[in-house]
Amino acid sequence: MAKARPVALPWLVLEAIGAPARRGVQMLLATAALAAGVLAEGLNPATWRRRTLRAEYRRSLRQAIVGGFGTVIITATLIGFGIVHQTLRWLSFAGQEDYTGTLLATVLVREVTPVLTGLILLGRSGTVTVVEFGAVKASGHLEVMEAQGLDPFTLLVLPRVVAFALAGFTLGVIFLGVALVTGYMTGWLTGLVVAPPRELLINLFGATDNVEFALFAVKLVVIGALVALVSAITGMSSTRAETPSHLLPRAFVRGLLGILAASALLSVATA
């Protein structure tokens, strides 16, 4: 039997450098392909006539919103105290209260709320998707579904992505409302704010045009869908030997990078 030839050191170095880049490109292409499939199938009314698909959509939507609601309330309260209240405080000291709406629109509406909402959705519901899809893959249920002529994408991935997109928008709006209310109430109790809440809202809406609100909504929907896509791909691409302790850190890193990249790209595109 011929002995295997040793691999030269330069090739090993190239493999070590290129393997992460190749996996990243594969993940990007898989996410783009699934996103295109979701758009094609999700916009087709005939797709939603299946009772099992609608049931999976309702279950995923309920789990995502209910599961993340408490975390959103707590996080938004802390953000309202930390960002909104501090913004009101320092602008009041500087006598620049007229810029309150501009700063809140730039920091809270444009960047903080979509990113933190995506991270909450990833931690509370994305991890559940990774574990569920990993278990389906490890148990061989995917092969059984395909042998029965069932499409795992339509029955499992599509309703999860649509549900997460709607949940991301819903949780993001709740997050923004709670943060603004908490910040105003804290400023009012500490004596920093004497104007009525209506004035703060007028400043905020006056500094935020239709493009900003559209960007806010698009970010929440895109980030929510992206969390579902990354979680589904991570779970379904797992091997039988991989446990949740392997899959969850991988899904978190991928989801975190995807959320930050999507938020940054959308902000730059509309700048």
mmCIF file of C-alpha atoms in Angstrom:
data_model
loop_
_atom_site.group_PDB
_atom_site.id
_atom_site.type_symbol
_atom_site.label_atom_id
_atom_site.label_comp_id
_atom_site.label_asym_id
_atom_site.label_seq_id
_atom_site.Cartn_x
_atom_site.Cartn_y
_atom_site.Cartn_z
ATOM 1 C CA MET A 1 0.000 0.000 0.000
ATOM 2 C CA ALA A 2 1.397 3.364 -1.040
ATOM 3 C CA LYS A 3 1.990 5.850 1.703
ATOM 4 C CA ALA A 4 0.096 9.138 1.630
ATOM 5 C CA ARG A 5 2.242 12.005 0.535
ATOM 6 C CA PRO A 6 2.670 14.712 3.198
ATOM 7 C CA VAL A 7 0.997 18.033 2.505
ATOM 8 C CA ALA A 8 3.397 20.912 2.064
ATOM 9 C CA LEU A 9 3.366 23.606 4.736
ATOM 10 C CA PRO A 10 2.322 26.433 2.337
ATOM 11 C CA TRP A 11 -0.798 24.463 1.386
ATOM 12 C CA LEU A 12 -1.650 23.936 5.049
ATOM 13 C CA VAL A 13 -1.286 27.664 5.658
ATOM 14 C CA LEU A 14 -3.515 28.478 2.685
ATOM 15 C CA GLU A 15 -6.089 25.995 3.908
ATOM 16 C CA ALA A 16 -6.074 27.521 7.391
ATOM 17 C CA ILE A 17 -6.550 30.997 5.896
ATOM 18 C CA GLY A 18 -9.076 30.080 3.220
ATOM 19 C CA ALA A 19 -11.328 27.711 5.162
ATOM 20 C CA PRO A 20 -13.016 30.419 7.287
ATOM 21 C CA ALA A 21 -13.471 32.632 4.230
ATOM 22 C CA ARG A 22 -14.976 29.738 2.262
ATOM 23 C CA ARG A 23 -17.393 28.905 5.084
ATOM 24 C CA GLY A 24 -18.377 32.566 5.339
ATOM 25 C CA VAL A 25 -19.095 32.774 1.620
ATOM 26 C CA GLN A 26 -21.111 29.544 1.772
ATOM 27 C CA MET A 27 -23.159 30.941 4.663
ATOM 28 C CA LEU A 28 -23.755 34.187 2.775
ATOM 29 C CA LEU A 29 -24.854 32.384 -0.389
ATOM 30 C CA ALA A 30 -27.105 30.001 1.543
ATOM 31 C CA THR A 31 -28.757 32.923 3.351
ATOM 32 C CA ALA A 32 -29.307 34.789 0.085
ATOM 33 C CA ALA A 33 -30.741 31.676 -1.586
ATOM 34 C CA LEU A 34 -33.162 30.995 1.282
ATOM 35 C CA ALA A 35 -34.173 34.675 1.384
ATOM 36 C CA ALA A 36 -34.973 34.577 -2.339
ATOM 37 C CA GLY A 37 -37.004 31.423 -1.791
ATOM 38 C CA VAL A 38 -38.922 33.025 1.071
ATOM 39 C CA LEU A 39 -39.814 36.015 -1.102
ATOM 40 C CA ALA A 40 -40.882 33.816 -4.015
ATOM 41 C CA GLU A 41 -42.994 31.432 -1.936
ATOM 42 C CA GLY A 42 -44.185 33.877 0.703
ATOM 43 C CA LEU A 43 -45.713 36.239 -1.859
ATOM 44 C CA ASN A 44 -47.645 33.395 -3.476
ATOM 45 C CA PRO A 45 -51.151 33.216 -1.913
ATOM 46 C CA ALA A 46 -51.449 29.537 -2.815
ATOM 47 C CA THR A 47 -48.579 28.725 -0.453
ATOM 48 C CA TRP A 48 -50.567 29.803 2.613
ATOM 49 C CA ARG A 49 -53.517 27.557 1.877
ATOM 50 C CA ARG A 50 -51.802 24.705 3.695
ATOM 51 C CA ARG A 51 -53.161 24.298 7.188
ATOM 52 C CA THR A 52 -49.913 22.889 8.583
ATOM 53 C CA LEU A 53 -47.957 25.879 7.300
ATOM 54 C CA ARG A 54 -50.371 28.356 8.891
ATOM 55 C CA ALA A 55 -50.286 26.442 12.153
ATOM 56 C CA GLU A 56 -46.468 26.508 12.209
ATOM 57 C CA TYR A 57 -46.524 30.227 11.420
ATOM 58 C CA ARG A 58 -48.887 31.004 14.308
ATOM 59 C CA ARG A 59 -46.868 28.857 16.704
ATOM 60 C CA SER A 60 -43.585 30.515 15.713
ATOM 61 C CA LEU A 61 -45.079 34.012 15.890
ATOM 62 C CA ARG A 62 -46.543 33.397 19.337
ATOM 63 C CA GLN A 63 -43.295 31.910 20.622
ATOM 64 C CA ALA A 64 -41.195 34.787 19.249
ATOM 65 C CA ILE A 65 -43.391 37.625 20.545
ATOM 66 C CA VAL A 66 -44.343 36.121 23.894
ATOM 67 C CA GLY A 67 -40.853 34.765 24.488
ATOM 68 C CA GLY A 68 -39.165 38.091 23.813
ATOM 69 C CA PHE A 69 -41.763 40.432 25.317
ATOM 70 C CA GLY A 70 -40.455 40.420 28.878
ATOM 71 C CA THR A 71 -36.827 40.823 27.795
ATOM 72 C CA VAL A 72 -37.806 43.694 25.501
ATOM 73 C CA ILE A 73 -39.618 45.492 28.334
ATOM 74 C CA ILE A 74 -36.672 45.155 30.726
ATOM 75 C CA THR A 75 -34.034 46.094 28.146
ATOM 76 C CA ALA A 76 -36.052 49.043 26.830
ATOM 77 C CA THR A 77 -36.542 50.316 30.378
ATOM 78 C CA LEU A 78 -32.797 50.260 30.982
ATOM 79 C CA ILE A 79 -32.122 51.884 27.622
ATOM 80 C CA GLY A 80 -34.756 54.521 28.310
ATOM 81 C CA PHE A 81 -33.037 55.408 31.555
ATOM 82 C CA GLY A 82 -29.521 55.179 30.118
ATOM 83 C CA ILE A 83 -29.958 56.884 26.740
ATOM 84 C CA VAL A 84 -33.186 58.873 26.681
ATOM 85 C CA HIS A 85 -32.815 60.224 30.192
ATOM 86 C CA GLN A 86 -29.123 61.056 29.749
ATOM 87 C CA THR A 87 -29.887 62.762 26.429
ATOM 88 C CA LEU A 88 -32.553 64.895 28.081
ATOM 89 C CA ARG A 89 -30.246 65.628 31.007
ATOM 90 C CA TRP A 90 -27.191 66.811 29.098
ATOM 91 C CA LEU A 91 -29.147 68.755 26.499
ATOM 92 C CA SER A 92 -31.030 70.460 29.336
ATOM 93 C CA PHE A 93 -27.751 71.432 30.990
ATOM 94 C CA ALA A 94 -26.442 72.790 27.696
ATOM 95 C CA GLY A 95 -29.657 74.601 26.900
ATOM 96 C CA GLN A 96 -30.058 72.684 23.632
ATOM 97 C CA GLU A 97 -33.402 70.973 24.212
ATOM 98 C CA ASP A 98 -34.388 71.615 20.599
ATOM 99 C CA TYR A 99 -31.897 68.940 19.479
ATOM 100 C CA THR A 100 -33.518 66.214 21.573
ATOM 101 C CA GLY A 101 -35.498 64.819 18.665
ATOM 102 C CA THR A 102 -32.481 64.766 16.362
ATOM 103 C CA LEU A 103 -30.292 62.823 18.790
ATOM 104 C CA LEU A 104 -33.026 60.363 19.706
ATOM 105 C CA ALA A 105 -33.874 59.787 16.051
ATOM 106 C CA THR A 106 -30.229 59.181 15.183
ATOM 107 C CA VAL A 107 -29.253 57.010 18.143
ATOM 108 C CA LEU A 108 -32.396 55.304 19.412
ATOM 109 C CA VAL A 109 -34.611 54.957 16.344
ATOM 110 C CA ARG A 110 -31.980 54.442 13.683
ATOM 111 C CA GLU A 111 -29.433 52.205 15.411
ATOM 112 C CA VAL A 112 -30.046 51.053 18.990
ATOM 113 C CA THR A 113 -33.606 49.740 18.773
ATOM 114 C CA PRO A 114 -33.184 47.530 15.651
ATOM 115 C CA VAL A 115 -29.891 46.030 16.847
ATOM 116 C CA LEU A 116 -31.013 45.276 20.394
ATOM 117 C CA THR A 117 -34.352 43.921 19.195
ATOM 118 C CA GLY A 118 -32.504 41.599 16.828
ATOM 119 C CA LEU A 119 -30.212 40.392 19.601
ATOM 120 C CA ILE A 120 -33.172 39.707 21.890
ATOM 121 C CA LEU A 121 -34.927 37.794 19.112
ATOM 122 C CA LEU A 122 -31.741 35.846 18.437
ATOM 123 C CA GLY A 123 -31.221 34.941 22.076
ATOM 124 C CA ARG A 124 -34.821 34.121 22.946
ATOM 125 C CA SER A 125 -36.177 32.557 19.754
ATOM 126 C CA GLY A 126 -33.246 31.996 17.405
ATOM 127 C CA THR A 127 -31.645 29.552 19.809
ATOM 128 C CA VAL A 128 -34.910 27.600 19.989
ATOM 129 C CA THR A 129 -34.928 27.348 16.193
ATOM 130 C CA VAL A 130 -31.328 26.109 16.132
ATOM 131 C CA VAL A 131 -32.049 23.382 18.676
ATOM 132 C CA GLU A 132 -35.304 22.317 16.998
ATOM 133 C CA PHE A 133 -33.849 22.185 13.490
ATOM 134 C CA GLY A 134 -30.687 20.490 14.739
ATOM 135 C CA ALA A 135 -32.809 17.814 16.411
ATOM 136 C CA VAL A 136 -34.855 17.341 13.234
ATOM 137 C CA LYS A 137 -31.659 16.927 11.217
ATOM 138 C CA ALA A 138 -30.001 14.588 13.725
ATOM 139 C CA SER A 139 -33.076 12.356 14.067
ATOM 140 C CA GLY A 140 -33.378 11.869 10.323
ATOM 141 C CA HIS A 141 -36.809 13.509 10.081
ATOM 142 C CA LEU A 142 -35.643 15.667 7.189
ATOM 143 C CA GLU A 143 -34.920 12.591 5.094
ATOM 144 C CA VAL A 144 -38.281 11.133 6.071
ATOM 145 C CA MET A 145 -40.097 14.302 5.022
ATOM 146 C CA GLU A 146 -38.306 14.389 1.685
ATOM 147 C CA ALA A 147 -39.063 10.690 1.117
ATOM 148 C CA GLN A 148 -42.752 11.435 1.716
ATOM 149 C CA GLY A 149 -42.669 14.223 -0.871
ATOM 150 C CA LEU A 150 -42.835 17.025 1.700
ATOM 151 C CA ASP A 151 -40.728 20.161 1.323
ATOM 152 C CA PRO A 152 -38.925 21.036 4.596
ATOM 153 C CA PHE A 153 -38.349 24.562 3.340
ATOM 154 C CA THR A 154 -42.047 25.285 2.855
ATOM 155 C CA LEU A 155 -43.226 23.564 6.018
ATOM 156 C CA LEU A 156 -40.463 24.608 8.421
ATOM 157 C CA VAL A 157 -38.305 27.483 7.160
ATOM 158 C CA LEU A 158 -40.827 29.714 5.379
ATOM 159 C CA PRO A 159 -43.320 30.153 8.251
ATOM 160 C CA ARG A 160 -40.472 30.646 10.738
ATOM 161 C CA VAL A 161 -38.882 33.435 8.665
ATOM 162 C CA VAL A 162 -42.174 35.279 8.102
ATOM 163 C CA ALA A 163 -43.080 34.957 11.792
ATOM 164 C CA PHE A 164 -39.696 36.275 12.937
ATOM 165 C CA ALA A 165 -39.922 39.218 10.526
ATOM 166 C CA LEU A 166 -43.309 40.244 11.938
ATOM 167 C CA ALA A 167 -42.148 39.575 15.510
ATOM 168 C CA GLY A 168 -39.064 41.746 14.970
ATOM 169 C CA PHE A 169 -41.224 44.673 13.851
ATOM 170 C CA THR A 170 -43.684 44.208 16.725
ATOM 171 C CA LEU A 171 -41.019 43.911 19.402
ATOM 172 C CA GLY A 172 -39.099 46.855 17.948
ATOM 173 C CA VAL A 173 -42.107 49.170 18.142
ATOM 174 C CA ILE A 174 -42.749 48.060 21.737
ATOM 175 C CA PHE A 175 -39.067 48.592 22.551
ATOM 176 C CA LEU A 176 -39.094 52.138 21.184
ATOM 177 C CA GLY A 177 -42.302 53.081 22.989
ATOM 178 C CA VAL A 178 -41.146 51.728 26.350
ATOM 179 C CA ALA A 179 -37.731 53.409 26.050
ATOM 180 C CA LEU A 180 -39.281 56.797 25.296
ATOM 181 C CA VAL A 181 -41.822 56.528 28.103
ATOM 182 C CA THR A 182 -39.203 55.396 30.623
ATOM 183 C CA GLY A 183 -36.780 58.149 29.661
ATOM 184 C CA TYR A 184 -39.438 60.835 29.873
ATOM 185 C CA MET A 185 -40.817 59.597 33.203
ATOM 186 C CA THR A 186 -37.335 59.444 34.697
ATOM 187 C CA GLY A 187 -36.574 62.967 33.513
ATOM 188 C CA TRP A 188 -39.912 64.227 34.855
ATOM 189 C CA LEU A 189 -39.418 62.613 38.270
ATOM 190 C CA THR A 190 -35.905 64.047 38.583
ATOM 191 C CA GLY A 191 -37.056 67.518 37.553
ATOM 192 C CA LEU A 192 -35.057 67.647 34.325
ATOM 193 C CA VAL A 193 -38.154 67.689 32.125
ATOM 194 C CA VAL A 194 -40.978 70.135 32.683
ATOM 195 C CA ALA A 195 -42.450 70.109 29.175
ATOM 196 C CA PRO A 196 -45.401 67.803 28.443
ATOM 197 C CA PRO A 197 -44.786 64.475 26.635
ATOM 198 C CA ARG A 198 -46.380 65.938 23.534
ATOM 199 C CA GLU A 199 -43.447 68.316 23.096
ATOM 200 C CA LEU A 200 -40.919 65.471 23.201
ATOM 201 C CA LEU A 201 -42.904 63.555 20.586
ATOM 202 C CA ILE A 202 -43.157 66.666 18.408
ATOM 203 C CA ASN A 203 -39.373 67.095 18.554
ATOM 204 C CA LEU A 204 -38.831 63.423 17.756
ATOM 205 C CA PHE A 205 -41.258 63.268 14.848
ATOM 206 C CA GLY A 206 -40.099 66.636 13.592
ATOM 207 C CA ALA A 207 -36.509 65.392 13.396
ATOM 208 C CA THR A 208 -37.554 62.108 11.773
ATOM 209 C CA ASP A 209 -38.769 62.181 8.189
ATOM 210 C CA ASN A 210 -40.615 59.461 6.310
ATOM 211 C CA VAL A 211 -37.371 57.897 5.131
ATOM 212 C CA GLU A 212 -36.195 57.438 8.724
ATOM 213 C CA PHE A 213 -39.430 55.735 9.741
ATOM 214 C CA ALA A 214 -39.307 53.536 6.655
ATOM 215 C CA LEU A 215 -35.707 52.615 7.451
ATOM 216 C CA PHE A 216 -36.723 51.797 11.018
ATOM 217 C CA ALA A 217 -39.452 49.424 9.833
ATOM 218 C CA VAL A 218 -37.290 47.834 7.137
ATOM 219 C CA LYS A 219 -34.451 47.230 9.587
ATOM 220 C CA LEU A 220 -36.726 45.478 12.059
ATOM 221 C CA VAL A 221 -38.267 43.251 9.388
ATOM 222 C CA VAL A 222 -34.959 42.420 7.705
ATOM 223 C CA ILE A 223 -33.167 41.712 10.985
ATOM 224 C CA GLY A 224 -36.008 39.505 12.211
ATOM 225 C CA ALA A 225 -36.011 37.495 8.991
ATOM 226 C CA LEU A 226 -32.219 37.287 9.048
ATOM 227 C CA VAL A 227 -32.239 35.819 12.564
ATOM 228 C CA ALA A 228 -34.609 33.081 11.398
ATOM 229 C CA LEU A 229 -32.552 32.357 8.262
ATOM 230 C CA VAL A 230 -29.250 32.110 10.115
ATOM 231 C CA SER A 231 -30.769 29.943 12.841
ATOM 232 C CA ALA A 232 -32.422 27.619 10.337
ATOM 233 C CA ILE A 233 -29.269 27.214 8.248
ATOM 234 C CA THR A 234 -27.131 26.551 11.321
ATOM 235 C CA GLY A 235 -29.524 23.916 12.618
ATOM 236 C CA MET A 236 -30.130 22.155 9.310
ATOM 237 C CA SER A 237 -26.463 22.123 8.304
ATOM 238 C CA SER A 238 -25.406 20.384 11.509
ATOM 239 C CA THR A 239 -24.107 16.843 11.703
ATOM 240 C CA ARG A 240 -25.315 14.026 13.936
ATOM 241 C CA ALA A 241 -22.226 14.387 16.143
ATOM 242 C CA GLU A 242 -22.831 18.081 16.847
ATOM 243 C CA THR A 243 -24.707 18.935 20.032
ATOM 244 C CA PRO A 244 -26.405 22.212 21.008
ATOM 245 C CA SER A 245 -23.187 23.200 22.794
ATOM 246 C CA HIS A 246 -21.548 23.312 19.343
ATOM 247 C CA LEU A 247 -24.450 24.817 17.422
ATOM 248 C CA LEU A 248 -25.574 27.629 19.733
ATOM 249 C CA PRO A 249 -22.247 29.548 19.893
ATOM 250 C CA ARG A 250 -21.940 29.236 16.115
ATOM 251 C CA ALA A 251 -25.473 30.512 15.587
ATOM 252 C CA PHE A 252 -24.943 33.400 18.005
ATOM 253 C CA VAL A 253 -21.776 34.593 16.261
ATOM 254 C CA ARG A 254 -23.377 34.293 12.823
ATOM 255 C CA GLY A 255 -26.529 36.033 13.983
ATOM 256 C CA LEU A 256 -24.619 38.825 15.706
ATOM 257 C CA LEU A 257 -22.509 39.513 12.630
ATOM 258 C CA GLY A 258 -25.587 39.383 10.408
ATOM 259 C CA ILE A 259 -27.539 41.819 12.580
ATOM 260 C CA LEU A 260 -24.695 44.334 12.760
ATOM 261 C CA ALA A 261 -23.940 44.005 9.033
ATOM 262 C CA ALA A 262 -27.579 44.430 8.016
ATOM 263 C CA SER A 263 -28.030 47.476 10.259
ATOM 264 C CA ALA A 264 -24.834 49.108 9.021
ATOM 265 C CA LEU A 265 -25.524 48.422 5.336
ATOM 266 C CA LEU A 266 -29.070 49.771 5.509
ATOM 267 C CA SER A 267 -27.889 52.881 7.359
ATOM 268 C CA VAL A 268 -25.172 53.544 4.796
ATOM 269 C CA ALA A 269 -27.541 52.884 1.887
ATOM 270 C CA THR A 270 -29.974 55.546 3.095
ATOM 271 C CA ALA A 271 -27.396 58.049 4.320
#
